PDB file of C-alpha atoms in Angstrom:
ATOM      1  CA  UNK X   1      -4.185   2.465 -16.650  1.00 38.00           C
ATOM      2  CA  UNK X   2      -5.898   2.426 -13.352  1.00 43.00           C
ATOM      3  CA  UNK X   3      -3.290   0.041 -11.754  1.00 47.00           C
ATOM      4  CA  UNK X   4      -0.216   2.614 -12.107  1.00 50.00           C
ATOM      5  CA  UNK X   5      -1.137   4.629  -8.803  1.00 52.00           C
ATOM      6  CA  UNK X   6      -1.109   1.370  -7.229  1.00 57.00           C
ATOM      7  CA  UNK X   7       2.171   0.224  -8.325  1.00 58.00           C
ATOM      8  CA  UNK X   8       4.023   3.452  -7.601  1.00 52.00           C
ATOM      9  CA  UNK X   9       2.434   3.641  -4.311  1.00 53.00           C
ATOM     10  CA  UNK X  10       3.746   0.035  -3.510  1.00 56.00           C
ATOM     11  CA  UNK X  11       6.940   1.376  -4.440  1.00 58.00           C
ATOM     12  CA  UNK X  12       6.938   4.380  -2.376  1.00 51.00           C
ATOM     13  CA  UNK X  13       5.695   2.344   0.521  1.00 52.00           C
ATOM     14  CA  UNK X  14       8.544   0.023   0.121  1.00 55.00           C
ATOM     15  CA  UNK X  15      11.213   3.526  -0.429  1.00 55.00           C
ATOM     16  CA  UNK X  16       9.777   4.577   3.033  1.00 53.00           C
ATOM     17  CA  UNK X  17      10.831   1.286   4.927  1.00 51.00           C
ATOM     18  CA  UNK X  18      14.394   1.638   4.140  1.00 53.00           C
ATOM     19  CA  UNK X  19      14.809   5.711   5.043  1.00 51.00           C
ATOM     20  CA  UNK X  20      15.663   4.658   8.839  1.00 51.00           C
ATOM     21  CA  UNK X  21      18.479   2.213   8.007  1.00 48.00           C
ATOM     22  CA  UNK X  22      20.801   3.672  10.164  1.00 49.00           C
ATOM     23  CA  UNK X  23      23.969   1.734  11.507  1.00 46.00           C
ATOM     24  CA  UNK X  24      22.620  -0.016  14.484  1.00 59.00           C
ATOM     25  CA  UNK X  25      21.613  -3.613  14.309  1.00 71.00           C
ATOM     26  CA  UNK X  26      18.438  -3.757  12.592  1.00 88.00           C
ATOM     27  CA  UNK X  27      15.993  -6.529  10.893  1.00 93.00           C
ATOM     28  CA  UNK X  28      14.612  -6.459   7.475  1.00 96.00           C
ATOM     29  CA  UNK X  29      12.891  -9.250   6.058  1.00 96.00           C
ATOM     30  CA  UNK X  30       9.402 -10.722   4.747  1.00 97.00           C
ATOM     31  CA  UNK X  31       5.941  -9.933   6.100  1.00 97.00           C
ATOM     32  CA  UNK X  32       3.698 -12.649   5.464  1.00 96.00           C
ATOM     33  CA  UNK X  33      -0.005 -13.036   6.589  1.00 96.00           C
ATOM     34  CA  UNK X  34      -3.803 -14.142   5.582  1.00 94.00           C
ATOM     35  CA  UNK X  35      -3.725 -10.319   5.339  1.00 93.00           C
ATOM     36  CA  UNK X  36      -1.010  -9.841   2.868  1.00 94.00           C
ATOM     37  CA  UNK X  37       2.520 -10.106   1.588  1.00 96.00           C
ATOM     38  CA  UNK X  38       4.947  -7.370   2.252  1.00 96.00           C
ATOM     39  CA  UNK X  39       8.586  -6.160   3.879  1.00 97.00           C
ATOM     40  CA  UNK X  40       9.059  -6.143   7.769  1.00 96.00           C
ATOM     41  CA  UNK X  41      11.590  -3.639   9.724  1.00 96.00           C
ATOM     42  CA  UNK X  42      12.536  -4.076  12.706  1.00 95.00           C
ATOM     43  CA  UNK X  43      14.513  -1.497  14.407  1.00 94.00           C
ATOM     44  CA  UNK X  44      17.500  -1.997  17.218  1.00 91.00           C
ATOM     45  CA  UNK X  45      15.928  -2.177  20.856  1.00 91.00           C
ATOM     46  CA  UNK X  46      17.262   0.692  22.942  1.00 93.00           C
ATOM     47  CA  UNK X  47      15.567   1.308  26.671  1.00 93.00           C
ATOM     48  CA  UNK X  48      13.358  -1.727  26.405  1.00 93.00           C
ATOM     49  CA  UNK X  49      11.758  -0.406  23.458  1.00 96.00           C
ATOM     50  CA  UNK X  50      11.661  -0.619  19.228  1.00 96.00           C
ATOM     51  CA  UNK X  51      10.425  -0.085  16.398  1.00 96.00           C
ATOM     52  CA  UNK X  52       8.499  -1.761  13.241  1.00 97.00           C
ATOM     53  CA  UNK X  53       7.395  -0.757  10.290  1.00 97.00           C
ATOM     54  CA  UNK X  54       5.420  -3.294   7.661  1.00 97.00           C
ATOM     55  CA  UNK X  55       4.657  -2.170   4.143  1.00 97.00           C
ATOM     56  CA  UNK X  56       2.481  -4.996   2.490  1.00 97.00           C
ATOM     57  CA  UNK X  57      -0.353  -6.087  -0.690  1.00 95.00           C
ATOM     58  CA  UNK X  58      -3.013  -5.985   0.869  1.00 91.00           C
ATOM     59  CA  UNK X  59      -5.242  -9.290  -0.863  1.00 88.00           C
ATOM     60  CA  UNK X  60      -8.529  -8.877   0.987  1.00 85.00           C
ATOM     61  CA  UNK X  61     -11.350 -10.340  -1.791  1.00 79.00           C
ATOM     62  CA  UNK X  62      -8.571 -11.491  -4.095  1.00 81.00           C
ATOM     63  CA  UNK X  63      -7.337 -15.182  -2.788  1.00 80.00           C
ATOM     64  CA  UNK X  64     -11.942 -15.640  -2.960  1.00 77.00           C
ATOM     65  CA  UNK X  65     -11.437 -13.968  -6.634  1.00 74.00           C
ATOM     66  CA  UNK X  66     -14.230 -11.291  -5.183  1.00 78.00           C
ATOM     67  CA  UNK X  67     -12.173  -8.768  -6.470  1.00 81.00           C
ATOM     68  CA  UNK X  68      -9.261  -8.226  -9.098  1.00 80.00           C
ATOM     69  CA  UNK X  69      -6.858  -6.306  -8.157  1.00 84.00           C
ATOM     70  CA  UNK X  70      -4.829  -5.691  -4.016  1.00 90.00           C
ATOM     71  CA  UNK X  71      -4.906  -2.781  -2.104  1.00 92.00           C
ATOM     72  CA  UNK X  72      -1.897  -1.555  -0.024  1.00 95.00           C
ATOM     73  CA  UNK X  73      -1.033  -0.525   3.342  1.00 96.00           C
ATOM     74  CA  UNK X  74       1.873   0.481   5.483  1.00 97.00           C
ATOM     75  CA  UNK X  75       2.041   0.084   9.176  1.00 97.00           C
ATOM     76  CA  UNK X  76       4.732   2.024  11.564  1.00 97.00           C
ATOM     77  CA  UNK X  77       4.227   1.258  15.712  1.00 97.00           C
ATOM     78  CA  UNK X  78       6.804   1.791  18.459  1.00 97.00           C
ATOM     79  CA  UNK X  79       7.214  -1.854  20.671  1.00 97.00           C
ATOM     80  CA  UNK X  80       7.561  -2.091  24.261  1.00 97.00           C
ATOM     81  CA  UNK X  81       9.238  -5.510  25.736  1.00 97.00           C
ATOM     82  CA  UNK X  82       7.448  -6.476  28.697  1.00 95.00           C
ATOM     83  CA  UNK X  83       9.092 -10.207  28.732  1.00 96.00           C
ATOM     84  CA  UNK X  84      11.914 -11.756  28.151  1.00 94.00           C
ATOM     85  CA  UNK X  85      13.619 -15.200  28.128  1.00 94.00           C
ATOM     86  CA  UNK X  86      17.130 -16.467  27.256  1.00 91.00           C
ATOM     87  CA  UNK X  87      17.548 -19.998  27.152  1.00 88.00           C
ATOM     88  CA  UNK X  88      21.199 -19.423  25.887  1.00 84.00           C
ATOM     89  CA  UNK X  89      20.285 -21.058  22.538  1.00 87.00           C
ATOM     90  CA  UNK X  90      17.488 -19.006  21.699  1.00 90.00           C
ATOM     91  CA  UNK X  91      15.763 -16.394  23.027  1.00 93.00           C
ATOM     92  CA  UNK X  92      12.265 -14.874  23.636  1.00 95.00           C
ATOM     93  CA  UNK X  93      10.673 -11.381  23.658  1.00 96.00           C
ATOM     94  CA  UNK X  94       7.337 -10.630  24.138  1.00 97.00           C
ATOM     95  CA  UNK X  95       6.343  -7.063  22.997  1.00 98.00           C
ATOM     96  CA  UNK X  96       3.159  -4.860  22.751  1.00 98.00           C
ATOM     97  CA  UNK X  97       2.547  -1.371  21.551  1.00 97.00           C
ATOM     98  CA  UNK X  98       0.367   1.254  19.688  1.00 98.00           C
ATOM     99  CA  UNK X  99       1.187   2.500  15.971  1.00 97.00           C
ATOM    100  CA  UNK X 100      -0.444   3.960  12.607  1.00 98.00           C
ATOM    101  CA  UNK X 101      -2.068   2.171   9.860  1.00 97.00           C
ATOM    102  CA  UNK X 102      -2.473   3.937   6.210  1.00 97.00           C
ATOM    103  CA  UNK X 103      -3.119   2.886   2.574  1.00 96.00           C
ATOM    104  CA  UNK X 104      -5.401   2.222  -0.494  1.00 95.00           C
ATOM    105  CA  UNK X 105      -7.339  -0.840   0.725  1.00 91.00           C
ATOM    106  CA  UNK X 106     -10.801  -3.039  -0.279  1.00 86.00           C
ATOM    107  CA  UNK X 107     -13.219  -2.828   3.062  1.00 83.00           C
ATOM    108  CA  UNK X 108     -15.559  -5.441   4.462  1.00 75.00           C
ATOM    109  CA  UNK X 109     -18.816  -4.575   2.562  1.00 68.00           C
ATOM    110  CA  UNK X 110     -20.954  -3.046   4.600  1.00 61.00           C
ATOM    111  CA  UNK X 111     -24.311  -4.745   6.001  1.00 54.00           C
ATOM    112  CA  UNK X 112     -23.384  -7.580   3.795  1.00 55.00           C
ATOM    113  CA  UNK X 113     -22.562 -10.470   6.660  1.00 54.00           C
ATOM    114  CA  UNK X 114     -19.878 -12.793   5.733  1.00 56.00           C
ATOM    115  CA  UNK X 115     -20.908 -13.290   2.084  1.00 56.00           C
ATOM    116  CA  UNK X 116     -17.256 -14.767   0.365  1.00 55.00           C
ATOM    117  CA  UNK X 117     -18.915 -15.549  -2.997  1.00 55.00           C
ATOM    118  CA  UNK X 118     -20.136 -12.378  -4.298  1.00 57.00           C
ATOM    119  CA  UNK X 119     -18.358  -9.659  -5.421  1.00 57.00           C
ATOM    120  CA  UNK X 120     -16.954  -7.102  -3.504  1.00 66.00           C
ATOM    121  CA  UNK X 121     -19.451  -4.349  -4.085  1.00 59.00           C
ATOM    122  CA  UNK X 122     -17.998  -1.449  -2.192  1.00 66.00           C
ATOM    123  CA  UNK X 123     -14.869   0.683  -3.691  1.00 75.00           C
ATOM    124  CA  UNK X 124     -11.092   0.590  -2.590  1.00 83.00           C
ATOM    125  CA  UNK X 125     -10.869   3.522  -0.413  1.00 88.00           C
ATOM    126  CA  UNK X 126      -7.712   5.345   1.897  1.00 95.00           C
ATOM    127  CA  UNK X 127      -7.781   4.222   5.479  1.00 95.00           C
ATOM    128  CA  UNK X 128      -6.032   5.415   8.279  1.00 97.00           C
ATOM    129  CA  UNK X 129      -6.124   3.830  11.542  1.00 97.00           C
ATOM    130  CA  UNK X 130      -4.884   4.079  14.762  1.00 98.00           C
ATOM    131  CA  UNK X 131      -3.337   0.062  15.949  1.00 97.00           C
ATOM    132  CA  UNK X 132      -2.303  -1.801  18.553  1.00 97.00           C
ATOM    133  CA  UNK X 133       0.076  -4.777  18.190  1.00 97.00           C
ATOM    134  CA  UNK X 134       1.308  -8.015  19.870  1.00 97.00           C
ATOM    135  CA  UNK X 135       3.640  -9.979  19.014  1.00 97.00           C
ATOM    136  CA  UNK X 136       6.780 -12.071  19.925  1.00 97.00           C
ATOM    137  CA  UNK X 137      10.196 -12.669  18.624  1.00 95.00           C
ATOM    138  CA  UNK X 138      12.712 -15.725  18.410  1.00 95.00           C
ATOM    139  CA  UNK X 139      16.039 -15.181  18.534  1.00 92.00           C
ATOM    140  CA  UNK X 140      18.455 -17.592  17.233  1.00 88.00           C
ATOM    141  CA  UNK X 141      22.428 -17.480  17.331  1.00 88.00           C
ATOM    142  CA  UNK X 142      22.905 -17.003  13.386  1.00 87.00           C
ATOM    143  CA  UNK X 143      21.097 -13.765  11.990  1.00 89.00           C
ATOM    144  CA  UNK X 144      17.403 -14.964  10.997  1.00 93.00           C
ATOM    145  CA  UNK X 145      14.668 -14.001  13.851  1.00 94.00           C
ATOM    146  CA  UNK X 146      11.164 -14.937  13.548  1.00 96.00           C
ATOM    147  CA  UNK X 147       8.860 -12.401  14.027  1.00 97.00           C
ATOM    148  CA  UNK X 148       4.634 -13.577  15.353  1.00 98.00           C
ATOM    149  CA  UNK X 149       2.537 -10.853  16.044  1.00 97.00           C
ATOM    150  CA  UNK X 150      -1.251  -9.556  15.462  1.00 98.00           C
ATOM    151  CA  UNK X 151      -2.527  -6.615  14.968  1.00 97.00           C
ATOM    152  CA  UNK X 152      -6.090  -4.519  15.799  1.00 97.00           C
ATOM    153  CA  UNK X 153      -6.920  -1.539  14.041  1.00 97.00           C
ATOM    154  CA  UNK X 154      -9.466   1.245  14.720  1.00 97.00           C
ATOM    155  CA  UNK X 155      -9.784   3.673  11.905  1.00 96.00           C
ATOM    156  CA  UNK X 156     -11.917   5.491   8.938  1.00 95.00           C
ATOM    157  CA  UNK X 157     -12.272   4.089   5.522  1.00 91.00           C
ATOM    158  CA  UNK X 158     -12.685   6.812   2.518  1.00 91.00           C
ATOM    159  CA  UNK X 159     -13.909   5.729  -0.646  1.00 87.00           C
ATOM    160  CA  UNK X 160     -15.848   6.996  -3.620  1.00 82.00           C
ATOM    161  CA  UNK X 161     -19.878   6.281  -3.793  1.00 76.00           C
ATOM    162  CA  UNK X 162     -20.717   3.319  -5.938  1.00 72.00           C
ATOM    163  CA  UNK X 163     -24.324   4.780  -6.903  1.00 75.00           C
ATOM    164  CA  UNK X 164     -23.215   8.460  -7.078  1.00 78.00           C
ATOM    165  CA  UNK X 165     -20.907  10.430  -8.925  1.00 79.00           C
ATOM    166  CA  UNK X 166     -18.380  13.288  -7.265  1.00 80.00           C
ATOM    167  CA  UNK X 167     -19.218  12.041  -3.523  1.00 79.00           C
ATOM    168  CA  UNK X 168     -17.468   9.726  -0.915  1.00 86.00           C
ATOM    169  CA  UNK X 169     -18.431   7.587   1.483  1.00 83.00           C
ATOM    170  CA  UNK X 170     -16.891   7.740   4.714  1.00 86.00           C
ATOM    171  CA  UNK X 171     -17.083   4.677   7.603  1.00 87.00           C
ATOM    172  CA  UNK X 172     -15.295   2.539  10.135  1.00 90.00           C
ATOM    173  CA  UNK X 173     -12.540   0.380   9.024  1.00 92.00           C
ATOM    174  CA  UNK X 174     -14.247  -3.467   9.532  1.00 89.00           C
ATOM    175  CA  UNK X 175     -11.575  -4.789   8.030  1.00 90.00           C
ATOM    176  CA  UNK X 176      -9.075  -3.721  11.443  1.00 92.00           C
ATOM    177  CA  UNK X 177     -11.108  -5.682  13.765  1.00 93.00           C
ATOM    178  CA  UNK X 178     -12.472  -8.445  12.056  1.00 90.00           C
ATOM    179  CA  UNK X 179      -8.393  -9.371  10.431  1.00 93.00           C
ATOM    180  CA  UNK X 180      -7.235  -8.698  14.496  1.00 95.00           C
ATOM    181  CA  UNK X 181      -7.270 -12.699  15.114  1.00 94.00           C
ATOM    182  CA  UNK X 182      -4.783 -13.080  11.420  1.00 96.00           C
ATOM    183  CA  UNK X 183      -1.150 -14.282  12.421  1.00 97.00           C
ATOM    184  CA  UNK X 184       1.413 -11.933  10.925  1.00 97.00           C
ATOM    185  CA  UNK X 185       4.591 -14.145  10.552  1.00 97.00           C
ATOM    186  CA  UNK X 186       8.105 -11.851  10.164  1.00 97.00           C
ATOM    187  CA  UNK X 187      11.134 -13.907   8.891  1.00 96.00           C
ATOM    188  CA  UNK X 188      13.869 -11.175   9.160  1.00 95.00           C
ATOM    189  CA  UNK X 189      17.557 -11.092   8.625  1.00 94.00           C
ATOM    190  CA  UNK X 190      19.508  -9.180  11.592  1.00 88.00           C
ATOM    191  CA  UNK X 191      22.721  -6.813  10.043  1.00 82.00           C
TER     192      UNK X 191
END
């Protein structure tokens, strides 16, 4: 019973990436990552400029069974291209630019260190962050593009007290710096 919020947020995360399918070439494919397993959308580049939007489980504590059930976040940034190469079999873009983070995530316990055998002990919360990405695309003459970026996230984490009842806690999102370094690998289909 506690899971079905979960599950229709997933599914309203993943009803949000398709509302800006509009006719222009775009890129929709999988999101995968240490940090989770999602969808990726890419929109078409117009002025030296895109956007992406990444809607993902979120499996912080689960792959170290410290928790037992995801969280799940959606990510929407606007990309500037401040390189690019064309080798005339491939190409290269390297792009950079700020963006949102929200969802329903687990947090890195606080004042715990790096502890990856114990539980987590703190609460799934909402967090909403402000990001930055990185990232660089390969372009190759069919219609698949890989996608390699990383992403930094500054932002508040909400979640209910664990020792007392009808409060919240409120702190920084660890979780947005410390994942920073995690590749985020796009394999996307251009129509």
């Amino acid at each position: 019973m506690y899971r079905k919020p979960h599950t229709a947020l997933l599914a309203l995360l993943i009803c949000a990436l398709l509302l800006p399918a509009k006719a222009a070439s775009q890129e929709v494919g999988l999101f995968s990552s240490p940090k989770g397993v999602g969808v990726l959308w890419q929109g078409a580049e117009k002025n030296g400029a895109f956007n992406t939007a990444a809607a993902y489980v979120d499996i912080y504590g689960v792959v170290t069974s410290r928790c037992s059930f995801p969280g799940y976040k959606a990510n929407f940034s606007r990309q500037y291209v401040f390189y690019r190469k064309d080798t005339g079999e491939w190409n290269l873009t390297l792009y950079a630019g700020p963006g949102l983070s929200a969802g329903y995530v687990h947090d890195h316990d606080k004042g715990r260190g790096v502890d990856l055998s114990a539980l987590v002990a703190d609460n799934q919360g909402f967090v909403f962050a402000l990001s930055g990405d990185f990232g660089m695309r390969f372009e190759f003459p069919g219609a698949v593009v890989l996608n390699l970026s990383w992403t930094a996230e500054a932002g508040l984490h909400l979640r209910a007290n664990e020792r007392f009842k009808d409060s919240s806690n409120l702190s920084i999102y660890n979780n947005g710096f410390i994942q920073s370094l995690y590749p985020q690998l796009g394999i996307l289909y251009r129509f």
